[in-house]
Amino acid sequence: MTGTTSTTRATGATRGRARTGAEPDSEAREVEISWAVLASLFQFRIATAEQLRQLLAPDRSIEKMRGRLRRLRDEGLVAELVLPQSGRAKGWFLTEHGARIAGAFPELAEVPAPRMPGDATAFKYTLWHQLAVVSTHLAFLAGARARGDRYGPFDFIPEVTHRFAEGRDGSVRPDGLLFYGVNEPDGGVARLRAFVEVDRGTMGAERLASKLNAYARYWSTKTLPAGIRAGTVAAEQDGRVPLWERRYVRFPRLLFVLTGTGRVGFDNRVDELQLYAQDRHVAKMLAAVPAAAASLEDLQQYGPSGEVWYPLADRQAEPVGFDELTLPGAG
C-alpha cells in the first residue's frame, strides 16, 4: 500500500446509525431508514427514490422507498419534482422544515447545510450534476459492499471548501471528499481519502484541467505554526508548514469522474488533464499526490477497484484500480 493511508475518520456514530442491515425490530429499522433518508438528503441535496434505495436499503423494494418518501412528504419534511426528460422520474429534496430537523443531527455537524431550491423551475435544470455526484458515491458504495471494504452511505461529504488565499481563486471546493477503507491481506485496513471532482462534460476541457492548478496552489501553500511570528529567526529558518496539514495527515488523492461525453470525449478530457499535469507546479504536487481520472460508466460497470483509473502524472501508464493508484515510479 502506498503512502496515502491515513488515520481513521472520527465519525463512527454516523456510520453506525446509517447501517441498514437486519434489525430485530422491523419498525425500529423503518425509523432508522427514515432517519437516514433525511440525513442523506441533507448531505447530498437531492436524490431519486432508486438512488436512496441503493444507498440505504438495497435489500428492499423501490416501492417501499417511494412509500417512505411519500410519508415524509406528508409530514412536510421532503418535497419532489419531476426531472426533465426522465420519463417522469422524480428527484427528492428537503423542505426548509426538513433541513432544520436534519441540521440538528449531531452526525451532520461537519456537513454544509443544503442550499434551498428557491425557484423550483430553475432548480430542476441545475440538479443533474448533483445526481451524478450521488451516482459516483453509489459506484464506490457498491464496490465496497462487493469487496467487504470499509465504506458506508455517509463516507462521502459533498462540497467541503478549502480556502488557501484571498479572492475568488483562493479556494478549492471538490464535489466530494471520500473516506474509504481497504481491507488488506494481513488483516489491517488502509484508510484512503480522496478529493472527487465530477464533470458531466458541461465544463470546457481546459477549464476542467485548470482545477489541477488550484489544487497545486492549495497543496503548496504554507503557513506559520501557532506561536511563530513572521520576520523572526524561526520563521526565516523555513518554519512554515503546509496549510492542508491542519486538516489531513496526508494530502488526499485527486479523482476526476467524467461522464456525458461518450468515449471519444472522455479520452480527450483525460488527454487534457494529463497535459495540464505536466505543468511545473502541478507536476511537483503530483510527485507526492496520486491523481487519476475514470468514467462514471466504467465505475458503475467495473467498480472503483477495476482497472478504470487513468493516472494523470504518467501518460503511458495503464489504467489501474483505485486502491492500486500509486505515485509515478512507485511499485
XYZ file of C-alpha atoms in Angstrom:
331
model
C 0.000 0.000 0.000
C 1.205 3.480 -0.838
C 1.851 6.407 1.460
C -1.703 7.677 1.058
C -3.115 5.789 4.023
C -4.478 7.927 6.798
C -5.937 7.833 10.262
C -9.446 6.642 10.997
C -12.148 9.213 10.467
C -13.840 10.198 13.707
C -17.435 9.758 12.531
C -18.172 6.234 13.660
C -21.511 7.345 15.049
C -22.635 8.351 11.564
C -21.668 5.042 10.035
C -23.210 3.110 12.910
C -26.519 4.904 12.723
C -26.644 4.727 8.934
C -26.095 0.962 8.906
C -29.257 -0.606 7.496
C -28.729 -4.301 7.986
C -31.227 -6.667 9.576
C -32.799 -5.298 12.739
C -34.531 -7.378 15.446
C -37.464 -4.944 15.337
C -38.622 -4.142 11.799
C -40.407 -1.000 12.990
C -37.167 0.241 14.527
C -35.410 -0.419 11.250
C -38.004 1.623 9.372
C -37.376 4.521 11.744
C -33.634 4.192 11.183
C -34.030 4.210 7.407
C -36.324 7.252 7.544
C -33.687 8.996 9.676
C -31.063 8.031 7.106
C -33.222 9.363 4.239
C -33.390 12.796 5.878
C -29.663 12.718 6.637
C -28.856 11.659 3.059
C -30.916 14.440 1.506
C -29.262 16.941 3.840
C -25.863 15.631 2.777
C -26.477 15.104 -0.946
C -29.073 17.862 -1.575
C -31.219 15.750 -3.918
C -31.607 12.097 -4.940
C -34.057 9.849 -6.728
C -36.005 7.148 -4.912
C -33.884 4.496 -6.629
C -30.665 6.182 -5.548
C -31.912 6.334 -1.963
C -32.902 2.665 -2.122
C -29.443 1.662 -3.330
C -27.845 3.894 -0.722
C -29.808 2.885 2.362
C -31.947 -0.212 1.759
C -30.608 -2.250 -1.186
C -32.442 -5.338 0.080
C -35.825 -3.574 -0.020
C -38.105 -2.836 -2.989
C -38.311 0.513 -4.720
C -41.986 0.721 -3.743
C -41.053 0.642 -0.057
C -38.726 3.601 -0.566
C -41.333 5.503 -2.555
C -43.902 4.892 0.187
C -41.444 6.117 2.816
C -40.772 9.271 0.809
C -44.495 9.937 0.431
C -44.954 9.663 4.205
C -42.071 12.101 4.770
C -43.646 14.422 2.203
C -46.984 14.276 4.047
C -45.127 15.265 7.222
C -43.745 18.325 5.430
C -40.128 17.128 5.590
C -39.384 16.423 1.899
C -40.639 17.566 -1.485
C -40.284 16.253 -5.008
C -40.052 17.496 -8.573
C -40.273 15.726 -11.908
C -36.894 15.552 -13.613
C -36.809 16.906 -17.180
C -36.557 14.278 -19.926
C -36.568 11.414 -17.436
C -39.779 9.544 -18.080
C -41.473 11.201 -15.093
C -38.764 10.146 -12.623
C -38.686 12.341 -9.528
C -35.930 13.962 -7.536
C -36.483 14.320 -3.786
C -35.094 17.075 -1.571
C -35.628 18.508 1.910
C -38.067 21.275 2.676
C -36.885 24.102 4.913
C -38.562 22.316 7.815
C -36.820 19.055 6.932
C -33.465 20.805 6.601
C -33.856 22.377 10.061
C -34.596 18.971 11.607
C -31.763 17.156 9.807
C -29.386 20.030 10.508
C -29.743 19.303 14.212
C -28.466 15.732 13.813
C -25.072 15.705 15.565
C -23.740 13.295 12.952
C -24.121 16.022 10.293
C -22.244 18.731 12.184
C -19.406 18.718 9.598
C -21.724 18.827 6.579
C -22.577 22.202 4.975
C -26.293 22.989 5.062
C -28.012 22.326 1.712
C -28.996 25.232 -0.477
C -32.775 25.518 -0.752
C -34.222 25.295 -4.285
C -35.742 28.763 -4.359
C -37.048 28.808 -7.927
C -38.195 25.201 -8.489
C -38.205 25.635 -12.262
C -34.588 26.774 -12.313
C -33.641 24.167 -9.727
C -34.728 21.208 -11.829
C -32.381 22.257 -14.640
C -29.348 22.581 -12.375
C -29.597 19.369 -10.373
C -28.162 16.882 -12.876
C -24.649 17.498 -11.658
C -25.591 16.651 -8.076
C -27.373 13.482 -9.191
C -24.137 12.468 -10.971
C -22.255 13.061 -7.716
C -24.675 10.726 -5.926
C -24.193 8.137 -8.699
C -20.419 8.373 -8.205
C -20.808 7.735 -4.476
C -23.109 4.783 -5.203
C -20.493 3.237 -7.502
C -17.949 3.346 -4.666
C -20.523 2.001 -2.220
C -21.494 -0.928 -4.459
C -17.833 -1.792 -4.983
C -17.118 -1.655 -1.252
C -20.088 -3.882 -0.454
C -18.942 -6.433 -3.022
C -15.368 -6.482 -1.661
C -16.205 -6.118 2.013
C -14.279 -2.828 2.233
C -14.968 -0.113 4.804
C -17.126 2.466 3.051
C -20.653 3.375 4.092
C -23.532 5.600 2.985
C -22.121 8.646 4.791
C -18.428 8.269 3.977
C -18.697 10.861 1.200
C -19.014 14.523 2.217
C -20.028 16.893 -0.599
C -18.666 20.365 -1.248
C -16.186 20.984 1.559
C -14.458 24.310 0.884
C -10.695 24.582 1.442
C -9.509 28.208 1.385
C -5.801 28.929 0.921
C -5.769 32.572 -0.225
C -7.948 35.644 -0.510
C -10.120 36.279 -3.534
C -12.270 34.288 -5.872
C -9.487 31.916 -6.910
C -8.176 31.335 -3.419
C -10.052 28.127 -2.623
C -10.909 24.659 -3.863
C -14.281 23.015 -3.316
C -14.308 19.408 -4.504
C -17.634 17.813 -5.334
C -16.880 15.298 -2.634
C -14.392 14.182 -0.041
C -14.498 10.416 0.414
C -13.144 8.209 3.183
C -12.509 4.631 2.020
C -11.049 1.744 3.991
C -9.416 -1.088 2.023
C -9.149 -4.416 3.825
C -5.593 -5.726 3.480
C -4.476 -9.397 3.428
C -2.747 -9.082 6.809
C -5.998 -8.006 8.459
C -5.158 -4.314 8.521
C -7.153 -1.507 6.928
C -5.649 1.088 4.580
C -7.533 4.343 5.057
C -7.699 6.237 1.766
C -9.002 9.759 1.413
C -9.726 11.459 -1.897
C -10.983 14.708 -3.334
C -13.543 13.876 -6.026
C -14.356 16.140 -8.971
C -17.347 15.115 -11.106
C -17.797 16.576 -14.592
C -20.711 15.910 -16.955
C -18.993 17.431 -19.972
C -20.560 20.832 -19.326
C -17.215 22.435 -18.437
C -14.594 23.064 -21.097
C -11.712 20.584 -21.037
C -9.103 23.272 -20.343
C -11.173 24.802 -17.557
C -11.639 21.353 -16.026
C -7.903 20.673 -16.218
C -7.122 24.055 -14.661
C -8.580 22.738 -11.414
C -5.304 20.862 -11.030
C -3.559 24.200 -10.668
C -5.922 25.236 -7.875
C -5.195 22.008 -6.005
C -1.462 22.545 -6.559
C -1.757 26.003 -5.017
C -3.595 24.582 -2.012
C -1.033 21.776 -1.673
C 1.925 24.185 -1.799
C 0.512 26.929 0.448
C 2.360 27.089 3.752
C 1.641 28.922 6.967
C 3.499 29.629 10.174
C 2.695 27.402 13.147
C 0.975 28.955 16.129
C 3.370 30.963 18.282
C 5.820 31.844 15.495
C 5.729 35.399 14.145
C 6.686 36.442 10.653
C 10.134 38.030 10.451
C 11.597 36.069 13.353
C 14.591 33.741 13.119
C 12.318 30.718 13.471
C 10.185 31.936 10.585
C 13.230 32.567 8.423
C 14.505 29.043 9.041
C 11.704 27.555 6.985
C 9.348 27.267 9.926
C 6.291 27.222 7.683
C 4.178 24.084 7.373
C 1.635 23.098 4.684
C -1.773 24.634 5.288
C -3.520 21.360 4.450
C -1.857 19.653 7.421
C -4.363 21.443 9.635
C -6.976 19.015 8.271
C -5.174 15.945 6.985
C -2.349 13.628 7.910
C -1.666 13.210 4.186
C -2.981 15.204 1.270
C -5.967 13.326 -0.231
C -5.552 11.793 -3.676
C -7.341 13.515 -6.577
C -10.027 11.677 -8.539
C -11.789 13.061 -11.616
C -15.005 11.251 -12.571
C -16.155 12.129 -16.090
C -19.443 11.409 -17.839
C -21.794 12.741 -20.509
C -19.374 12.963 -23.445
C -19.061 9.434 -24.833
C -15.804 7.537 -25.131
C -14.092 9.939 -27.517
C -14.971 12.908 -25.347
C -13.725 11.053 -22.281
C -10.379 10.282 -23.950
C -9.977 13.915 -24.994
C -10.649 15.176 -21.485
C -8.203 12.709 -19.960
C -5.596 13.866 -22.501
C -6.191 17.472 -21.434
C -5.827 16.581 -17.756
C -2.621 14.652 -18.425
C -1.236 17.515 -20.479
C -2.008 20.012 -17.705
C -0.406 17.643 -15.207
C 2.954 18.378 -16.859
C 2.832 21.994 -15.696
C 5.756 22.572 -13.367
C 3.699 23.454 -10.289
C 1.136 20.707 -10.858
C 3.830 18.110 -11.595
C 5.514 18.925 -8.296
C 2.280 18.180 -6.447
C 1.590 15.015 -8.445
C 5.021 13.668 -7.485
C 3.561 13.408 -3.973
C -0.195 13.046 -4.573
C -1.739 10.221 -6.661
C -4.279 11.522 -9.180
C -6.376 9.814 -11.849
C -9.499 10.043 -13.996
C -12.221 7.488 -14.719
C -15.548 7.479 -16.500
C -18.675 7.151 -14.367
C -19.936 4.436 -16.689
C -16.777 2.354 -16.132
C -17.070 2.875 -12.387
C -20.639 1.631 -12.427
C -19.766 -1.401 -14.557
C -16.449 -2.494 -13.052
C -16.380 -0.774 -9.656
C -13.685 1.545 -8.287
C -11.287 -1.389 -7.809
C -11.487 -2.228 -11.520
C -8.805 -1.086 -13.941
C -10.663 2.114 -14.789
C -8.446 4.881 -13.364
C -6.068 6.606 -15.796
C -3.113 8.131 -13.870
C -2.643 11.811 -14.677
C 1.071 12.083 -13.946
C 2.078 9.358 -16.440
C 0.541 9.421 -19.918
C 1.970 5.986 -20.707
C 0.599 4.234 -17.622
C -2.134 1.615 -17.946
C -5.397 2.145 -16.042
C -5.423 0.725 -12.505
C -7.801 0.155 -9.600
C -8.497 2.886 -7.066
C -6.562 1.169 -4.284
C -3.667 0.419 -6.662
C -3.154 4.031 -7.685
C 0.436 4.911 -6.780
C 2.898 7.708 -7.317
C 4.950 7.899 -10.550
C 7.759 5.317 -10.447
C 6.366 3.570 -7.349
C 5.814 -0.167 -7.316
